Short mmCIF file of C-alpha atoms in Angstrom, two decimals:
data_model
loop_
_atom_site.label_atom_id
_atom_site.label_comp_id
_atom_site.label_asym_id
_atom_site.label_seq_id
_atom_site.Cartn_x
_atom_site.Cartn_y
_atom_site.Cartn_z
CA UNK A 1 16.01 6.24 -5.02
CA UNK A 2 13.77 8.31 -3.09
CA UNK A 3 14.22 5.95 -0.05
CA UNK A 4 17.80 6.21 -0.07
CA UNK A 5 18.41 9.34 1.82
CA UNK A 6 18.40 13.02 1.67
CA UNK A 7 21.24 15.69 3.14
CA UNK A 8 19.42 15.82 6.42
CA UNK A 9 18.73 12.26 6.67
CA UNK A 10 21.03 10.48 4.95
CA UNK A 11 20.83 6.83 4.72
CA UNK A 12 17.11 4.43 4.30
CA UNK A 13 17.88 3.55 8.08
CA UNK A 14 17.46 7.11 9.11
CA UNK A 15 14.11 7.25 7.09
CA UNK A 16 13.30 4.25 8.43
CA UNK A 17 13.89 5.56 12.28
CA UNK A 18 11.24 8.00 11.32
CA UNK A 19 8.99 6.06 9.50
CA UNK A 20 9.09 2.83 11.73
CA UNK A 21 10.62 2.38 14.69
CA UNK A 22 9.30 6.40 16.21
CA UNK A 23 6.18 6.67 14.63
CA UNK A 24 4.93 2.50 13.37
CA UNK A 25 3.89 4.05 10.26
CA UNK A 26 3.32 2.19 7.04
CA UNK A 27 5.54 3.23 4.01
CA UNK A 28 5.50 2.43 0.45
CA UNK A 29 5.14 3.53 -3.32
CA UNK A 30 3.75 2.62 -6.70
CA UNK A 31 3.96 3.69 -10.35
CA UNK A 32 1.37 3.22 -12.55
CA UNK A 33 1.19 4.57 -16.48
CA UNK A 34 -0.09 7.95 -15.25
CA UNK A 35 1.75 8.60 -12.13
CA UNK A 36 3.87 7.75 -9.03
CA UNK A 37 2.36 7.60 -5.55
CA UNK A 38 4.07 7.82 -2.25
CA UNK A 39 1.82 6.53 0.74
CA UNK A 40 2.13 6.65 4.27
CA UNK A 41 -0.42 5.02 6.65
CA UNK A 42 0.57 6.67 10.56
CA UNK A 43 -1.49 7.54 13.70
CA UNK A 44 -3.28 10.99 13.83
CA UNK A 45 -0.65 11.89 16.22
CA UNK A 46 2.11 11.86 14.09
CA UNK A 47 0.92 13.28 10.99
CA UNK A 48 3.22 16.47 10.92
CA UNK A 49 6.13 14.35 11.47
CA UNK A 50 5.59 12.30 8.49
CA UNK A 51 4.59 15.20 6.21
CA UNK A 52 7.32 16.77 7.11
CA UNK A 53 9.36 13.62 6.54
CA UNK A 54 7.74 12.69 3.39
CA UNK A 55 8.54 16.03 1.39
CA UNK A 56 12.09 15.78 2.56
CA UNK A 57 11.75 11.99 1.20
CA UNK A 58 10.91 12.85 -2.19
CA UNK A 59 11.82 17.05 -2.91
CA UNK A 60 15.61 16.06 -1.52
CA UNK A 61 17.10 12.87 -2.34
CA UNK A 62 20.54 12.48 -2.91
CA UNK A 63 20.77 10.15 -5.33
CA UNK A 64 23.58 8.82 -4.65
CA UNK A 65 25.06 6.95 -7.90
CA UNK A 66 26.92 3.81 -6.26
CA UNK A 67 22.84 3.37 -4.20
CA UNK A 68 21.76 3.91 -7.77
CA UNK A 69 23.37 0.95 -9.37
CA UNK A 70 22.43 -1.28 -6.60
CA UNK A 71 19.05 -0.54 -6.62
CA UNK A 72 19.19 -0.91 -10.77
CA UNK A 73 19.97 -4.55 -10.18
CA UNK A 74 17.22 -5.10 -8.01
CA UNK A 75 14.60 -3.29 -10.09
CA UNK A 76 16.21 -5.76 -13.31
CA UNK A 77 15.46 -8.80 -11.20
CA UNK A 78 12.23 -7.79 -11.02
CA UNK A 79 11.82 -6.69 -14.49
CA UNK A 80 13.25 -10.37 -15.11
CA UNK A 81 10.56 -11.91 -13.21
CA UNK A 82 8.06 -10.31 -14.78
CA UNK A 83 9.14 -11.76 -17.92
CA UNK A 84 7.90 -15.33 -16.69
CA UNK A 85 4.71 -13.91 -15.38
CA UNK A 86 2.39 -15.50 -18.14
CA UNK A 87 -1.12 -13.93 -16.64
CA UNK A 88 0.95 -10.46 -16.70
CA UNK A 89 1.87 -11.00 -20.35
CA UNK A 90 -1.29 -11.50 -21.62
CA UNK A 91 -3.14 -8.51 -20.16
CA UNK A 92 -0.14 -6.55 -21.41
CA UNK A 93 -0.14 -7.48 -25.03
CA UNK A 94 -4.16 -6.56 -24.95
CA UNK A 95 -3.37 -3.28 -23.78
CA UNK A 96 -0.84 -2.47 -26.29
CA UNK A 97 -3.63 -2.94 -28.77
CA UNK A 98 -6.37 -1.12 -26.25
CA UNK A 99 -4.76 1.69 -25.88
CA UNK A 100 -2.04 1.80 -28.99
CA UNK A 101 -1.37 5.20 -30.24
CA UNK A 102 -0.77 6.45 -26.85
CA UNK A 103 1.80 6.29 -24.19
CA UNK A 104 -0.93 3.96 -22.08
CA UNK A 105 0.11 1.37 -24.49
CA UNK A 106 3.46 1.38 -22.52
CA UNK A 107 4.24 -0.73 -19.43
CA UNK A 108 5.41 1.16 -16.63
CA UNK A 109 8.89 -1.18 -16.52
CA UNK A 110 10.33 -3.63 -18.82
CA UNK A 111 13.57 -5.77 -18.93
CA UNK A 112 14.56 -4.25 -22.49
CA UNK A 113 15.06 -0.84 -20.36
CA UNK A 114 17.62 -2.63 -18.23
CA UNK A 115 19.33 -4.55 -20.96
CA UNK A 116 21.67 -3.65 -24.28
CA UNK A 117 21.21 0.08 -26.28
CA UNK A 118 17.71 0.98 -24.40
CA UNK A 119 19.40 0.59 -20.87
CA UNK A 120 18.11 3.52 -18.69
CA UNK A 121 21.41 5.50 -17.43
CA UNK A 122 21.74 7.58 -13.95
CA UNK A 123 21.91 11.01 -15.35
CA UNK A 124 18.48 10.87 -17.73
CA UNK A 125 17.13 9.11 -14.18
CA UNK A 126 18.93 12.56 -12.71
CA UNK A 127 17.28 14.56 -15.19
CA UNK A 128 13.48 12.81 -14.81
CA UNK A 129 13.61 13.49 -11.24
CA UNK A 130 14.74 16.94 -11.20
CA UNK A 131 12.06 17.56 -13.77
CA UNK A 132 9.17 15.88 -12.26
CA UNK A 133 9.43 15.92 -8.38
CA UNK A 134 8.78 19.82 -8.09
CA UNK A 135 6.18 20.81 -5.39
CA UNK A 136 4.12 22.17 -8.69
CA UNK A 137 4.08 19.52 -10.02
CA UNK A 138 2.52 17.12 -6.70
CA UNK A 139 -0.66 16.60 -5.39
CA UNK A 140 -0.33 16.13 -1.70
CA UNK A 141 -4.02 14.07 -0.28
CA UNK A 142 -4.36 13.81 3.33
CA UNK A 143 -7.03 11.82 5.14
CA UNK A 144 -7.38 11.97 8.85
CA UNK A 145 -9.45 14.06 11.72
CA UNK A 146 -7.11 16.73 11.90
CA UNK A 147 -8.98 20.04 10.50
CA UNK A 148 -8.13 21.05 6.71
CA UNK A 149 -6.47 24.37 8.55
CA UNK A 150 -3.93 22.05 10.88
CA UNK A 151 -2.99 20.09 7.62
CA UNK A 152 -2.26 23.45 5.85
CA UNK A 153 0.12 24.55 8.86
CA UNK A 154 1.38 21.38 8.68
CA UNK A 155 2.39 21.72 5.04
CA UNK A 156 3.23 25.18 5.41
CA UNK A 157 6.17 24.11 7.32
CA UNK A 158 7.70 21.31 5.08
CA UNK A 159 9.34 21.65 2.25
CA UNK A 160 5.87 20.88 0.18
CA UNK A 161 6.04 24.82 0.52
CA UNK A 162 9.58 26.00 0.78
CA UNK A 163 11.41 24.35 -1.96
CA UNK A 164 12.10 26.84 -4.21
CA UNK A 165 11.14 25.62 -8.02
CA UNK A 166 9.76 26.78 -11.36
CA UNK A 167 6.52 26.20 -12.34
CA UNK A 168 7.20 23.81 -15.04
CA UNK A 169 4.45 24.00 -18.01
CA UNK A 170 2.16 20.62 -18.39
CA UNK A 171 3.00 18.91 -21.02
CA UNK A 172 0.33 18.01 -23.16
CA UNK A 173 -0.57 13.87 -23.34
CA UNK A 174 -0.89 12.79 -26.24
CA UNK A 175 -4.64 11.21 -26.23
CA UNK A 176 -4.74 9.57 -29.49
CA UNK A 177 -6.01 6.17 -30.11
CA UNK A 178 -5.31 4.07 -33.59
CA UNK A 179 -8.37 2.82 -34.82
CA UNK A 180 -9.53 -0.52 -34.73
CA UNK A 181 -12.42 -1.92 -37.46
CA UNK A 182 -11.86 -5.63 -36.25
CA UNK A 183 -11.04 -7.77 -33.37
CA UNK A 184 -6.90 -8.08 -32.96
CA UNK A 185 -5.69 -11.41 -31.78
CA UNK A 186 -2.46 -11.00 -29.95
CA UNK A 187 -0.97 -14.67 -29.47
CA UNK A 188 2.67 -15.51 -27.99
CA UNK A 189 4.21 -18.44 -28.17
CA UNK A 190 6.07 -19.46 -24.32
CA UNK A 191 7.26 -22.49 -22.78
CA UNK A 192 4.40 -23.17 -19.92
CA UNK A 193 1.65 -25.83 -18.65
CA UNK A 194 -0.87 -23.40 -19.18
CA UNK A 195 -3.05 -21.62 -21.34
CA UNK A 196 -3.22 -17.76 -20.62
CA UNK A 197 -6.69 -16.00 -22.43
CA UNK A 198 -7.81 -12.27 -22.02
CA UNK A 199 -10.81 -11.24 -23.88
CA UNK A 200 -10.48 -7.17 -23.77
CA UNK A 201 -12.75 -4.10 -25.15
CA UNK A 202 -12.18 -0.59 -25.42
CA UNK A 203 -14.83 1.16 -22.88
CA UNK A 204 -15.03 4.62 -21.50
CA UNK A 205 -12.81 7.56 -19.93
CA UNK A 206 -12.10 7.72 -16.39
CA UNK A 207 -15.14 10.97 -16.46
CA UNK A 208 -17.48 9.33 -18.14
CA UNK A 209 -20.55 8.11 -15.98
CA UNK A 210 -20.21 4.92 -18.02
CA UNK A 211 -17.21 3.75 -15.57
CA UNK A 212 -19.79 3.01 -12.69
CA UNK A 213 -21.88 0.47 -14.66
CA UNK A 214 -18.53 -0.70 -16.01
CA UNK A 215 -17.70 -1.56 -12.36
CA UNK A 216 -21.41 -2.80 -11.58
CA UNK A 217 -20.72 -4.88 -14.76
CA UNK A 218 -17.47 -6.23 -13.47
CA UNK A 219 -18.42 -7.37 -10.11
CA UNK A 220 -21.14 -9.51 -12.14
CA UNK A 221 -18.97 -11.08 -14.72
CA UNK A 222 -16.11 -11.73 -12.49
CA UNK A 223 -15.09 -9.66 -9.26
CA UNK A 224 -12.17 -11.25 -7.93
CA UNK A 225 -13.50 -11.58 -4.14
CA UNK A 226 -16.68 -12.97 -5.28
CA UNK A 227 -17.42 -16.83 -5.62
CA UNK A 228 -20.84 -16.38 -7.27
CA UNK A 229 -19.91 -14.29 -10.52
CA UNK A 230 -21.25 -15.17 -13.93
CA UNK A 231 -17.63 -16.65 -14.89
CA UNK A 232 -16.80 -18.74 -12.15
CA UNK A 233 -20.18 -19.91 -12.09
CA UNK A 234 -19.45 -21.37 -16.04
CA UNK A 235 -16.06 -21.84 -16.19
CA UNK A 236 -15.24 -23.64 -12.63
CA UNK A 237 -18.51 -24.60 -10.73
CA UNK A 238 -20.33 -25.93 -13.99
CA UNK A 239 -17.43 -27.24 -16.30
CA UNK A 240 -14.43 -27.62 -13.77
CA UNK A 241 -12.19 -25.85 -16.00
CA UNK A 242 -9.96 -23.13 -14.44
CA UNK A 243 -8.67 -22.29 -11.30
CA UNK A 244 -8.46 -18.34 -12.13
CA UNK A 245 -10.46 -16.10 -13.58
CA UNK A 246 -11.16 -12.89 -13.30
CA UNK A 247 -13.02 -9.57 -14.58
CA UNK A 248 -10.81 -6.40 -14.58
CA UNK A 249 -11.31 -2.55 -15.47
CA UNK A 250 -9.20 0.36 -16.03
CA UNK A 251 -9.64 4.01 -16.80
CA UNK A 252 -7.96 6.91 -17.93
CA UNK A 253 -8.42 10.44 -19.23
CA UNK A 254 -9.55 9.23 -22.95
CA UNK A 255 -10.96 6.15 -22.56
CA UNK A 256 -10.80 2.62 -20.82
CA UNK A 257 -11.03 -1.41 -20.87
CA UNK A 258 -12.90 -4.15 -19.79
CA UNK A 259 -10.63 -7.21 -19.51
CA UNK A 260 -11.71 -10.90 -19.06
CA UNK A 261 -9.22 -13.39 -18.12
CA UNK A 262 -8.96 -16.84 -17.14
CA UNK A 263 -6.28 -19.61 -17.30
CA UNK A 264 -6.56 -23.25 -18.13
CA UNK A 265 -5.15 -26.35 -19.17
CA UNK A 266 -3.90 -25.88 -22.35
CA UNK A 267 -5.85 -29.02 -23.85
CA UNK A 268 -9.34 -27.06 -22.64
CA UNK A 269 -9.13 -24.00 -24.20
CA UNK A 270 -11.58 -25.46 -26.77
CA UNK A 271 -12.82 -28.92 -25.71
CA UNK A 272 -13.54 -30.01 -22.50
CA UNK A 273 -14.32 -33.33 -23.48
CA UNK A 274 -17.61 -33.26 -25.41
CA UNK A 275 -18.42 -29.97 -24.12
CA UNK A 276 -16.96 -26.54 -25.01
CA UNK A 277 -14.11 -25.45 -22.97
CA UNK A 278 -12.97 -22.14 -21.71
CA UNK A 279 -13.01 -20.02 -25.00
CA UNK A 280 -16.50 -20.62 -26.40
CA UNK A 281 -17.73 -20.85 -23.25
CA UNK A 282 -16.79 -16.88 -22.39
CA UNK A 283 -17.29 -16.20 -26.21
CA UNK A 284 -21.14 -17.47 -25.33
CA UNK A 285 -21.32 -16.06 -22.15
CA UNK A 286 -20.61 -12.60 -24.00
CA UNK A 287 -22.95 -13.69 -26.97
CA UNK A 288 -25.97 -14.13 -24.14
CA UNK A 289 -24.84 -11.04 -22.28
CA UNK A 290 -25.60 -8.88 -26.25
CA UNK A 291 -28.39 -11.03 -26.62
CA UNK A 292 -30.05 -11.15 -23.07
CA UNK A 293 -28.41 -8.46 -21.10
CA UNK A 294 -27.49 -9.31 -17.02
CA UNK A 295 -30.55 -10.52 -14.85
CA UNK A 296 -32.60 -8.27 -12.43
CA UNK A 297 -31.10 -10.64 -9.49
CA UNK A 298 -27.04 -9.70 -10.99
CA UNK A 299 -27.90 -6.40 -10.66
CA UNK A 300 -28.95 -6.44 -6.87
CA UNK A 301 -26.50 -8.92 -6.12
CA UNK A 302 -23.44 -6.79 -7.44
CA UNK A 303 -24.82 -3.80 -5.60
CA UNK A 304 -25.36 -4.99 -2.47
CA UNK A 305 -21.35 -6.29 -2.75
CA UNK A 306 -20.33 -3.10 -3.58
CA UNK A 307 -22.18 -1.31 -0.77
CA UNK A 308 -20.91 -3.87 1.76
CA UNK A 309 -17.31 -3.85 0.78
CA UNK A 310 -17.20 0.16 0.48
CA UNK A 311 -18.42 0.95 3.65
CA UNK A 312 -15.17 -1.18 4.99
CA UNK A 313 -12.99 0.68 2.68
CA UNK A 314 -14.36 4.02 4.04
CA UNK A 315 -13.13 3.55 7.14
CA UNK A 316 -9.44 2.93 5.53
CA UNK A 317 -7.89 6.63 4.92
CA UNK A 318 -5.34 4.68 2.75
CA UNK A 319 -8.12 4.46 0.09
CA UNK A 320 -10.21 7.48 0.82
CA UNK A 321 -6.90 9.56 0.45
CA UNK A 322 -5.70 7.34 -2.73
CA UNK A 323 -9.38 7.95 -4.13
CA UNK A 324 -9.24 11.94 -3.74
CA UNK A 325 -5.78 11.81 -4.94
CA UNK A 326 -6.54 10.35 -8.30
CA UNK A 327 -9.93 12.62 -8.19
CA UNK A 328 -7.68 15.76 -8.68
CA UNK A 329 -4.77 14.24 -10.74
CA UNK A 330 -7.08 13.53 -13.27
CA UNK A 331 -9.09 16.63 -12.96
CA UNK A 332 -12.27 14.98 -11.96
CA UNK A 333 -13.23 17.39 -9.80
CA UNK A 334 -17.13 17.01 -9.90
CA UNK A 335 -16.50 13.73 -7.79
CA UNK A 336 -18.04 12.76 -4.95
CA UNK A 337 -16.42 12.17 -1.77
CA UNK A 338 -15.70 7.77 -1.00
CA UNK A 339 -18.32 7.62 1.70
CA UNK A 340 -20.99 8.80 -0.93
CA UNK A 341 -19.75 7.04 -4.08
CA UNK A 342 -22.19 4.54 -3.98
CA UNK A 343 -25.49 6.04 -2.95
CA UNK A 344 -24.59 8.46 -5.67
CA UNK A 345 -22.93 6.85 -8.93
CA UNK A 346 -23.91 3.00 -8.18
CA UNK A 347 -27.00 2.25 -6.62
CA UNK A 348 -29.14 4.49 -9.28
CA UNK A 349 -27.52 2.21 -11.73
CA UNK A 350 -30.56 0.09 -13.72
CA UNK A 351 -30.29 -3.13 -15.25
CA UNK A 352 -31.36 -1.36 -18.55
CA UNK A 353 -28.59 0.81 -18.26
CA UNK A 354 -26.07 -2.02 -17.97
CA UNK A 355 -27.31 -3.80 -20.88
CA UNK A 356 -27.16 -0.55 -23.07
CA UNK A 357 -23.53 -0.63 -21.72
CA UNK A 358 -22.63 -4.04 -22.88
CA UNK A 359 -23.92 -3.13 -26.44
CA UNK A 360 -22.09 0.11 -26.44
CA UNK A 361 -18.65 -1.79 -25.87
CA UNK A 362 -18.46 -4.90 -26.28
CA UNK A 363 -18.33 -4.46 -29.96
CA UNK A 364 -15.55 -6.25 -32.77
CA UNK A 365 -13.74 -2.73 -33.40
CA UNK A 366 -12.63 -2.51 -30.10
CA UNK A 367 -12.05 -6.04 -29.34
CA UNK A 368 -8.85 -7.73 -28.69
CA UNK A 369 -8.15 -11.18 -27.76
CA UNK A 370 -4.59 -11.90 -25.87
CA UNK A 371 -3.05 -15.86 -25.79
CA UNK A 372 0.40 -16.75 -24.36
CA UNK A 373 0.65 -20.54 -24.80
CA UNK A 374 3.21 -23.48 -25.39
CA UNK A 375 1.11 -23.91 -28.71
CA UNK A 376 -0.93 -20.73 -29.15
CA UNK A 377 -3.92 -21.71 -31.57
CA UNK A 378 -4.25 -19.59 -34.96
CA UNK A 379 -6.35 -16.60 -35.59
CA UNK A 380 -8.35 -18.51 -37.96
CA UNK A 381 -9.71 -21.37 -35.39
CA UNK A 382 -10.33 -18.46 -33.06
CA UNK A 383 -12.38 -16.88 -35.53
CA UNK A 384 -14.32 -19.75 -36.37
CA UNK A 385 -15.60 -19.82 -32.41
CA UNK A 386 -16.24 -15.94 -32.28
CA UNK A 387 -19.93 -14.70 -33.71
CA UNK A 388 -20.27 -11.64 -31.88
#
């Protein structure tokens, strides 16, 4: 709703005029559990415009009720979508085990809030954003040559700084976790060719020093970008198994997850043949990675990834100003800046410290295995594979 117009501009297209076609800037937004970010990618030259722009964007929208119920439909559509996005489903059911007790258990949308009793209605939508988009209540994160006392002119002058508002109080999150003693199998039955598996733990807080070797750990097991990790080595290069898989972290303020996932034909989830398929296979990979640890050779490989591909992302003030953003939302103030992430928090990282890592977390009590399948198998023949 916040790209619908304001009382000075008053329709998208006149955002739009400012946005694109005077300044070529790049405009967007995304909501994750913890908060909403507005980002806007523009030239040096035309950075007071679009801060200017930006806190008109989001302090004065007119939400406009007949834009409102179009843009409801759209957002259902894409709630709808989402409800035949298999891979989605499965990391979300493992996360409302990972992190149930709190409101990170929660997806940020879901079709049930567009649907029946638990339909959201335009004036608590009214009432969030009146609430919540309050200059007290932003964190504005600006990343470009222009000195820090230009951007604070800048700023001075928009109304980041002369909207009038109360300083709402925080209101407390509530942090607690319910506690797990054994592994929790999450398995959904759905109407699809394929088999859908995440293997999650609980790990560490989005503080904790912990998070870096998570992330060394990660790039090992199964970085995305990388051909040589430890799972697409077993599951596709040696066994021919799965198309996709992946290794996945998150953090927040209490703690976070590690999340392996891969996808597969539903007949190979257990035998390929006369060999294993994808389950015991990344049930034994994580049986040799408590028994053996990572090699020397991981280790040096993964950093020397990381160091490549954050030297390119330095140079993008999308992601430096995303990563200082986050830094003070979540009050991790002792950060240090991108550019020295790595010489600082990942490089010192040892092989021994890994390992002690992998012990810490990957443990039963804070396991959780996620299936969505045509025939989903039963908690007891996944326990009879597991010896962790």
């Amino acid at each position: 709703m916040c790209f619908k117009g304001t009382d000075r501009l008053k329709t998208s297209a006149d955002l739009n005029k400012i946005f694109v076609d005077q300044t070529g800037s790049i405009l967007n937004a995304f909501t994750d559990r913890r908060y909403t970010c507005y980002y806007v990618t523009t030239h040096t030259d035309n950075v007071a415009i679009c801060i200017n722009t930006l806190a008109d964007m989001v302090l004065n929208s007119t939400f406009d009720k007949t834009e409102y119920m179009k843009e409801r439909d759209v957002v259902k559509e894409e709630a709808v979508k989402d409800e035949d996005d298999y891979e989605l489903i499965a990391l979300t059911n493992a996360d409302k085990q990972i992190y149930a007790g709190s409101p990170y258990e929660h997806t940020v949308d879901e079709l049930k809030y567009h649907v029946g009793k638990h339909t959201l209605k335009y004036e608590n939508i009214l009432e969030i954003y009146k609430k919540f988009y309050i200059p007290s209540n932003m964190i504005l994160s600006v990343c470009c040559s222009h000195k820090f006392e230009d951007i604070c002119k800048m700023v001075e002058k928009s109304d980041f700084v002369k909207t009038a508002c109360t300083i709402e109080p925080k209101q407390p999150i509530n942090l607690y976790i319910t506690p797990q003693s054994d592994i929790v199998f999450k398995l959904e039955k759905r109407v699809t060719n394929l088999t859908h598996l995440c293997i999650a733990f609980r790990s560490c807080p989005l503080t904790s020093r912990d998070k870096y070797v998570m992330k060394l750990l990660k790039t090992i097991l199964g970085e995305g970008a990388k051909m040589n990790n430890r799972m697409f080595t077993i599951l596709r290069e040696d066994n021919g198994l799965t198309y996709s898989s992946y290794a996945y972290t998150d953090f927040f303020e209490h703690m976070g997850d590690f999340k392996m996932y891969a996808e597969c034909d539903s007949g190979k989830l257990f035998k390929n043949g006369a060999k294993p398929g994808v389950f015991p296979l990344l049930i034994g990979m994580i049986r040799d990675l408590l028994r053996r640890g990572v090699t020397e050779d991981e280790v040096k490989t993964a950093k020397t990834f990381l160091e490549s591909t954050q030297k390119m992302k330095s140079e993008d003030s999308e992601v430096v100003a995303k990563y200082n953003g986050k830094n003070e939302l979540f009050g991790n103030l002792g950060a240090p800046s991108y550019q020295d992430k790595f010489d600082k928090l990942i490089k010192p990282i040892t092989k021994a410290e890994v390992d002690e890592c992998i012990r810490k977390y990957f443990k039963k009590e804070g396991m959780v295995v996620s299936i969505v399948s045509s025939n989903p198998p039963t908690e007891k023949h996944l326990r009879k594979v597991i010896d962790i």
